[in-house]
Short mmCIF file of C-alpha atoms in Angstrom, two decimals:
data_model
loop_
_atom_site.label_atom_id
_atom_site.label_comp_id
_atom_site.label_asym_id
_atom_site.label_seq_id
_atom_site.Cartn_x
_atom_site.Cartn_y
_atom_site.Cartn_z
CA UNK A 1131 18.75 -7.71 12.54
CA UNK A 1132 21.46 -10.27 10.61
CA UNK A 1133 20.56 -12.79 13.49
CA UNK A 1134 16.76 -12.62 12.87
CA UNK A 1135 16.96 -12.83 9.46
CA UNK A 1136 19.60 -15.16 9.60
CA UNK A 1137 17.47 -18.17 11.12
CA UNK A 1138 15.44 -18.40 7.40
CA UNK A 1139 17.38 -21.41 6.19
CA UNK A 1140 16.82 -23.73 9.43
CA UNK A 1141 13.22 -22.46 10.14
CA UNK A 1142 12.27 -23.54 5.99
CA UNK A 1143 14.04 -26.82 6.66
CA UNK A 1144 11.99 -27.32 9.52
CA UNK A 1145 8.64 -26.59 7.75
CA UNK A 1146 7.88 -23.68 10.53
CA UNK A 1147 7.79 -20.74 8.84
CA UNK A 1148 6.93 -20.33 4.65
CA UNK A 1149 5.98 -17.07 4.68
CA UNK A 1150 8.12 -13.96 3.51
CA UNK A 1151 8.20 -10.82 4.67
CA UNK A 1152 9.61 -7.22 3.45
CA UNK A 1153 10.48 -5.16 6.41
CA UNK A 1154 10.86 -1.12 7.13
CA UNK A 1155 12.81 -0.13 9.44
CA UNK A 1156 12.25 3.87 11.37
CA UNK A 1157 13.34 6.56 8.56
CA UNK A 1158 14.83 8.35 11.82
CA UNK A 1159 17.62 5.45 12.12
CA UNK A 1160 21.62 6.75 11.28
CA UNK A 1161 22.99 4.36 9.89
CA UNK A 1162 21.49 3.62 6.91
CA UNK A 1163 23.52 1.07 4.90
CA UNK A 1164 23.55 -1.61 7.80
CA UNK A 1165 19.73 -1.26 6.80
CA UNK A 1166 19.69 -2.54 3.23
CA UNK A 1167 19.06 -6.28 3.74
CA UNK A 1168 18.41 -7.54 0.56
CA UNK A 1169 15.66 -10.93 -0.48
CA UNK A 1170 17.60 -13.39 -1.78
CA UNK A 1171 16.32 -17.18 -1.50
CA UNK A 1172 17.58 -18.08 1.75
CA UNK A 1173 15.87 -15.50 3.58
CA UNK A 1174 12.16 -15.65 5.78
CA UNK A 1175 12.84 -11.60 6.18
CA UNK A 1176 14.89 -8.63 4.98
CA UNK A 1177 14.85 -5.19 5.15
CA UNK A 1178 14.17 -2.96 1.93
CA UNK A 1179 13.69 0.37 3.31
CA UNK A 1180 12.28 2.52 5.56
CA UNK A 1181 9.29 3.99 7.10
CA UNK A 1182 7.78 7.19 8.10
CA UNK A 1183 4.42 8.93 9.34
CA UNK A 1184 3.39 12.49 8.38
CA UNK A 1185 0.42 12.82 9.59
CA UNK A 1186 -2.35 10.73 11.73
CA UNK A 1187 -6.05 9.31 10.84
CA UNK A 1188 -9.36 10.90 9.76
CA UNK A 1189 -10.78 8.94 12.67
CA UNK A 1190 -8.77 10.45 14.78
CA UNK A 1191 -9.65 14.06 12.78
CA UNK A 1192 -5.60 14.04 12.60
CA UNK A 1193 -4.92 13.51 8.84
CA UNK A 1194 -3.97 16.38 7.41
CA UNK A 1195 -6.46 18.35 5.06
CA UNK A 1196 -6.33 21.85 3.02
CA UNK A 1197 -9.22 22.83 4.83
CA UNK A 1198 -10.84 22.36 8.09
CA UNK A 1199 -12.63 19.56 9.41
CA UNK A 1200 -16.36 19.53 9.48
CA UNK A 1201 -17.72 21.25 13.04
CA UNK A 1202 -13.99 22.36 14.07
CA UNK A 1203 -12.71 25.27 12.30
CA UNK A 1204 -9.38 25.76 13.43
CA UNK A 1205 -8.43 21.81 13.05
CA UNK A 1206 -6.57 21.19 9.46
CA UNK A 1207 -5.21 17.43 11.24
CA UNK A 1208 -1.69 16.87 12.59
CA UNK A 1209 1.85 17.43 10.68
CA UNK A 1210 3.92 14.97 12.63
CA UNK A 1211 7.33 15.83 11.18
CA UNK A 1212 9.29 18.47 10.74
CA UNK A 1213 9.59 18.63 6.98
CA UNK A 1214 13.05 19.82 6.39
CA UNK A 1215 13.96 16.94 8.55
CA UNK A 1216 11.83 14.61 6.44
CA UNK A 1217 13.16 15.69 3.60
CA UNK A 1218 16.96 15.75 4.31
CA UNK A 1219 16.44 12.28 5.92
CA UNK A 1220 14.25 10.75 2.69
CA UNK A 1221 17.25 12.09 0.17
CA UNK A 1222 20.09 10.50 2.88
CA UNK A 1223 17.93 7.23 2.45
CA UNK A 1224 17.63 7.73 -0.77
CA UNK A 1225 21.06 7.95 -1.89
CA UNK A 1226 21.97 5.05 0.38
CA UNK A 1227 19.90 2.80 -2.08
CA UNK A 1228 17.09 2.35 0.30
CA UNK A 1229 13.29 2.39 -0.75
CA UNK A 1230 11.40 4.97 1.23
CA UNK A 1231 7.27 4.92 2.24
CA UNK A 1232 5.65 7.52 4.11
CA UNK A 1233 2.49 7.69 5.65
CA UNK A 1234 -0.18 10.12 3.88
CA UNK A 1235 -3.63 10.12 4.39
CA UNK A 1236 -5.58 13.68 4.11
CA UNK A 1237 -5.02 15.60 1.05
CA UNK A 1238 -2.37 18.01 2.12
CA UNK A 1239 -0.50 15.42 3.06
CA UNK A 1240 -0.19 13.76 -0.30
CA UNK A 1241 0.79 16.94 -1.72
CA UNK A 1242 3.60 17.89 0.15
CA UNK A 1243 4.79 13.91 -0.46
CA UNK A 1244 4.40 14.29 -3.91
CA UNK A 1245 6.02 17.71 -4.36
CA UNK A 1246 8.71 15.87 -1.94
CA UNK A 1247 9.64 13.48 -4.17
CA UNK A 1248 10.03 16.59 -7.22
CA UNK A 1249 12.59 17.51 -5.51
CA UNK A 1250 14.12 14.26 -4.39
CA UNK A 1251 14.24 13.47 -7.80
CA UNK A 1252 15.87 16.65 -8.43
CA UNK A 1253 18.65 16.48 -6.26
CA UNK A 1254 19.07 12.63 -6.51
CA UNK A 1255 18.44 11.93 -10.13
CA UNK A 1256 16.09 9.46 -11.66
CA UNK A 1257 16.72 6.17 -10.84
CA UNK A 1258 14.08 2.93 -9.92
CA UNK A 1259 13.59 4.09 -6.48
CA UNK A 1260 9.85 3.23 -5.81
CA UNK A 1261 8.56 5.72 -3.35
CA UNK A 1262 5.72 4.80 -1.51
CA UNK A 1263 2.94 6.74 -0.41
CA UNK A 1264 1.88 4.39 2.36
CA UNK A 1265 -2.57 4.94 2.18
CA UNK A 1266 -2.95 7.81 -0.41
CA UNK A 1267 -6.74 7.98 1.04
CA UNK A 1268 -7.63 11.61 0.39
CA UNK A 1269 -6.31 13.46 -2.38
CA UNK A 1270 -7.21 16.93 -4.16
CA UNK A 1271 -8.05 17.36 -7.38
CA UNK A 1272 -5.22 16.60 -9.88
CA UNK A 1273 -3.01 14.81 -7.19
CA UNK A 1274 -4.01 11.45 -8.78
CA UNK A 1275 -2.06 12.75 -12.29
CA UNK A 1276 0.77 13.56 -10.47
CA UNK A 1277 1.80 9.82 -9.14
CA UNK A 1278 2.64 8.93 -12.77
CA UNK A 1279 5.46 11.27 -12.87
CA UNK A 1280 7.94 9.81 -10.93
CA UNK A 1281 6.47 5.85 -11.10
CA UNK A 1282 5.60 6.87 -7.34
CA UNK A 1283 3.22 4.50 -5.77
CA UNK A 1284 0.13 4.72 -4.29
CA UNK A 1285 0.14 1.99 -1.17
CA UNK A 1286 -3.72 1.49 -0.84
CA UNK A 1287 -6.01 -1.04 2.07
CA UNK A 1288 -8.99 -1.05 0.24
CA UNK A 1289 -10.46 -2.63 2.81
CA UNK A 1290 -10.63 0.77 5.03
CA UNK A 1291 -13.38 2.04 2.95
CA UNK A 1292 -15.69 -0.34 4.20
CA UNK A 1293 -15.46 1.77 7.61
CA UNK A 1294 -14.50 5.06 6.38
CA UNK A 1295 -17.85 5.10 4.03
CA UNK A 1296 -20.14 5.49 6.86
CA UNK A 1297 -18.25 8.77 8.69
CA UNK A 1298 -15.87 10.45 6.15
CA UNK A 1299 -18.99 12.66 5.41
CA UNK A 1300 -18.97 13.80 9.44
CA UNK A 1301 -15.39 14.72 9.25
CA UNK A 1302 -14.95 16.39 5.95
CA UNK A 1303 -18.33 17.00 4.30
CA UNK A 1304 -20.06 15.16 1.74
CA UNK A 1305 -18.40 16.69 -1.23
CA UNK A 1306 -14.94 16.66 -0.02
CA UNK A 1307 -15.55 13.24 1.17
CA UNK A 1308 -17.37 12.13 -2.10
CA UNK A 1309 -14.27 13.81 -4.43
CA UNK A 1310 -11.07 13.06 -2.27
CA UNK A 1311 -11.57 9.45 -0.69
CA UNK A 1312 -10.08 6.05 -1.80
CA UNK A 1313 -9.59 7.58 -5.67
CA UNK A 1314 -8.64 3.79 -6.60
CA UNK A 1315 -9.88 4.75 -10.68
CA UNK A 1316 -8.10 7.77 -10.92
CA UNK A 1317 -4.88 6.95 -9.75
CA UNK A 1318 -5.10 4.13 -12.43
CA UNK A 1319 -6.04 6.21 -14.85
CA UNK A 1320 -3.55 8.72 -14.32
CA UNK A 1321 -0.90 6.46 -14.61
CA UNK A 1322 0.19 5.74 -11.16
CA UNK A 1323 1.22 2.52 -9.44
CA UNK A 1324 -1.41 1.03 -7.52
CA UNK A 1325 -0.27 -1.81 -5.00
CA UNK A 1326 -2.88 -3.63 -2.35
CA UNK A 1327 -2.64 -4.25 0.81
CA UNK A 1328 -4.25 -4.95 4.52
CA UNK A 1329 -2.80 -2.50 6.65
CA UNK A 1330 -3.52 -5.65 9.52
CA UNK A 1331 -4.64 -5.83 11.89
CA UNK A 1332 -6.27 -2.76 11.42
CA UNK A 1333 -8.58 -4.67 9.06
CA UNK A 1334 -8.64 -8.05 7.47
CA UNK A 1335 -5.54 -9.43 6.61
CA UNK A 1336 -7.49 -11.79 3.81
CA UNK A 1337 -6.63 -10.50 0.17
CA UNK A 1338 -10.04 -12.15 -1.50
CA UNK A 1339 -11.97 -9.60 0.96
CA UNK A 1340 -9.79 -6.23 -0.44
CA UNK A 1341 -10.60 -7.28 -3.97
CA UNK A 1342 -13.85 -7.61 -3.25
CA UNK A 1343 -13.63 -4.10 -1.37
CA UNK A 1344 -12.23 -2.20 -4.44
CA UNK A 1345 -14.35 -3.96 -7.16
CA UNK A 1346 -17.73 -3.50 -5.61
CA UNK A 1347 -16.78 -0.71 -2.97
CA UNK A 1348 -20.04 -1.67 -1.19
CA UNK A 1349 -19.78 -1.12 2.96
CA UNK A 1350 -22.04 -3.58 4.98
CA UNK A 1351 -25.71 -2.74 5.12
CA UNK A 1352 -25.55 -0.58 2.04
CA UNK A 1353 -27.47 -1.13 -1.15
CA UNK A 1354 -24.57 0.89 -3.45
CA UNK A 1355 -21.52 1.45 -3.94
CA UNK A 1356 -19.57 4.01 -2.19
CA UNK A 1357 -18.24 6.46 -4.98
CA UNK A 1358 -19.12 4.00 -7.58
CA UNK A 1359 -16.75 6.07 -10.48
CA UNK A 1360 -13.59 4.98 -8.61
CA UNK A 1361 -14.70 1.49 -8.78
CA UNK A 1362 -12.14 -1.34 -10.38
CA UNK A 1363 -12.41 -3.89 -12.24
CA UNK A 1364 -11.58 -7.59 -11.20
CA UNK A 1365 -8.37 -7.98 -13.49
CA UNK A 1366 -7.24 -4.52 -11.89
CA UNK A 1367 -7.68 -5.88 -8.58
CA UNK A 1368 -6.05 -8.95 -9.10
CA UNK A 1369 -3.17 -7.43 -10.78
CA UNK A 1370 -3.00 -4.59 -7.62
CA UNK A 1371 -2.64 -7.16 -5.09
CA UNK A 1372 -0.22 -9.61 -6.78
CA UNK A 1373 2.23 -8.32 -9.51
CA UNK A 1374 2.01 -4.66 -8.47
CA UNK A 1375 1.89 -5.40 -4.92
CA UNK A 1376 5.40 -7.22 -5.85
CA UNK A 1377 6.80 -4.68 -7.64
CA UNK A 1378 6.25 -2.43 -4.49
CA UNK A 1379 8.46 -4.27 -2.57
CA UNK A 1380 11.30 -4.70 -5.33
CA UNK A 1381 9.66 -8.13 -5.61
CA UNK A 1382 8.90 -8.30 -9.24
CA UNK A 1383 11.66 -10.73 -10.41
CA UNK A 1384 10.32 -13.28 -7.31
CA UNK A 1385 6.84 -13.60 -6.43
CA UNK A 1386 3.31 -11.61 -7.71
CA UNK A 1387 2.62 -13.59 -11.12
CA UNK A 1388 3.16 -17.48 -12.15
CA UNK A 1389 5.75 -17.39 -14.63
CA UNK A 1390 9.24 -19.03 -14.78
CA UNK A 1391 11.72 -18.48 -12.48
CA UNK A 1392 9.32 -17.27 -10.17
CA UNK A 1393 8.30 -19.03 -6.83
CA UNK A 1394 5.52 -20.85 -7.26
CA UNK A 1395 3.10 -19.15 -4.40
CA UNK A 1396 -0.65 -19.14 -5.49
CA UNK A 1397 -3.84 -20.52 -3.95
CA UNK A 1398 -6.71 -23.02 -5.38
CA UNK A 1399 -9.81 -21.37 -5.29
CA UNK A 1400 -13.47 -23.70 -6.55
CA UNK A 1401 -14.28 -21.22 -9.52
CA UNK A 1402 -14.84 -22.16 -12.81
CA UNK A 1403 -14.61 -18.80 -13.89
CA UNK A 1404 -14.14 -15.23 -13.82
CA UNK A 1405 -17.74 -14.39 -12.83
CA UNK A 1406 -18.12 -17.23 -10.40
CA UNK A 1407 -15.13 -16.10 -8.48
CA UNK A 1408 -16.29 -12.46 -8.60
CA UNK A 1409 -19.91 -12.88 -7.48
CA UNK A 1410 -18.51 -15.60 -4.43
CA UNK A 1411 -15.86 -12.91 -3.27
CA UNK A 1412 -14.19 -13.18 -0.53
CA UNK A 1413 -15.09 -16.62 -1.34
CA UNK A 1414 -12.96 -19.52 0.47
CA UNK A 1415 -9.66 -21.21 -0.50
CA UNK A 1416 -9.34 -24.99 -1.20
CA UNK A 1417 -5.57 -24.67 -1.10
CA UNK A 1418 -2.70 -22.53 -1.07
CA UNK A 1419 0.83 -23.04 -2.15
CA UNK A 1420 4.10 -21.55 -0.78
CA UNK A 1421 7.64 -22.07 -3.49
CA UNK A 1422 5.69 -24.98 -4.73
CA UNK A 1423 5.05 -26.68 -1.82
CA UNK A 1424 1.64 -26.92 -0.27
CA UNK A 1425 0.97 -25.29 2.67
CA UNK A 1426 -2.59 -25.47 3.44
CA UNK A 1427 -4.84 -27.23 4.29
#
């Protein structure tokens, strides 16, 4: 791990690599300080935390739900972890200084992260620690009030409901489907942290197209918007995928706006203005610049 990240300096000198990267380790690793690689501004990668799944997919029918999927009775989806063992290894983590994220996706799920992290803070005290639910795509009613309470964030692809809108109703029912899925408005509105990103190469790794995603929430081939109360506005959107997609990564202080001090990453798009650039989303880039330096084209 020191040798990867080690090679930053003489790949940047060489021009190969700009890009930076905030890695998460297994939360199932021992040895937890080696772990806590710190940015700094000599570094391509580092390590900020760590990583863990509780349960699966709605494709797969294996996210897990407080009640049954549609046509299959008996299936709620798929606990992967024991959660005494999650819990005991999130508060070892925790106390070691490292940021944790865990995988959530039904609605059950979420809860039992969010009633982890009650007790986390319980045991651990309140401190800046940034827990991550990694997807937060199905939630029950009042879950999206409860991400406020401990600044806990809610990871999001918007992207993935451009393919979830045309089958969530076959796996969980209309309703539940309608109520629970990609609650982008809510979460806002109840005060939680709401960071961007791809999940690639699941879907598109291009940022213009999850804006787009979350501000008009329209799938291919449809004529309205999927669940059009949980729609965002551009500014939201722009601010989920840059400053608060920083400060989800302990990145704040770097990279996510254009102010002093900060590295100068941004891209040139051919707007003149707020509407133009929201009615040509995803749109196309004229340039984009890495610390100041341009990168492309």
């Amino acid at each position: 791990m020191l040798e990867v990240t080690s090679l930053g300096p003489q790949l940047r000198k060489r021009g190969k690599i700009l890009q930076k990267s905030i890695n998460g380790l297994t939360l199932w690793k021992n040895d937890f300080e080696s772990m806590l690689i710190l940015p700094n501004a000599h570094m391509v990668s580092c390590f900020r935390g760590v990583k863990a799944f509780l349960d699966g997919s709605l494709g797969s029918s294996s996210a897990l739900f407080h009640e049954p999927y549609e046509g299959d009775p008996d299936n709620y989806g798929l606990q992967m972890t024991d959660l005494d063992s999650l819990l005991n290894r999130t508060l070892e983590s925790d106390k070691s200084g490292l940021q944790v994220a865990i995988h959530a996706i039904g609605d059950k799920a979420n809860d039992i992260l969010l009633d982890m992290v009650d007790k986390i803070v319980d045991l651990n005290g309140a401190k800046d620690r940034r827990f991550r639910i990694e997807h937060a795509q199905h939630l029950a009613p009042g879950a999206a009030n409860r991400f406020g309470k401990h600044g806990t964030i809610a990871s999001v692809q918007p992207d993935h409901l451009l393919d979830d809108a045309d089958h969530a109703w076959s796996k969980i029912g209309v309703e539940r489907s309608e109520r629970s899925s990609y609650t982008f408005r809510s979460l806002l509105d109840g005060g939680a942290q709401l960071a961007f990103g791809s999940d690639w190469p699941i879907s598109d790794i291009n940022p213009l197209q999850a804006i787009r995603s979350a501000v008009f929430r329209k799938p291919p081939g449809w004529e309205v918007p999927w669940i059009p109360a949980e729609r965002l506005t551009l500014d939201e959107s722009l601010k989920a995928h840059t400053m608060s997609a920083a400060y989800a990564c302990f990145l704040d202080h770097a990279v996510g706006s254009l102010s002093e001090g900060k590295y100068a990453d941004f891209v040139v798009v051919p707007s003149t203005s707020w509407d133009e650039f929201s009615s040509d989303l995803p749109g196309h880039v004229l340039a984009t610049y890495v610390s100041g330096r341009q990168a492309y084209p």
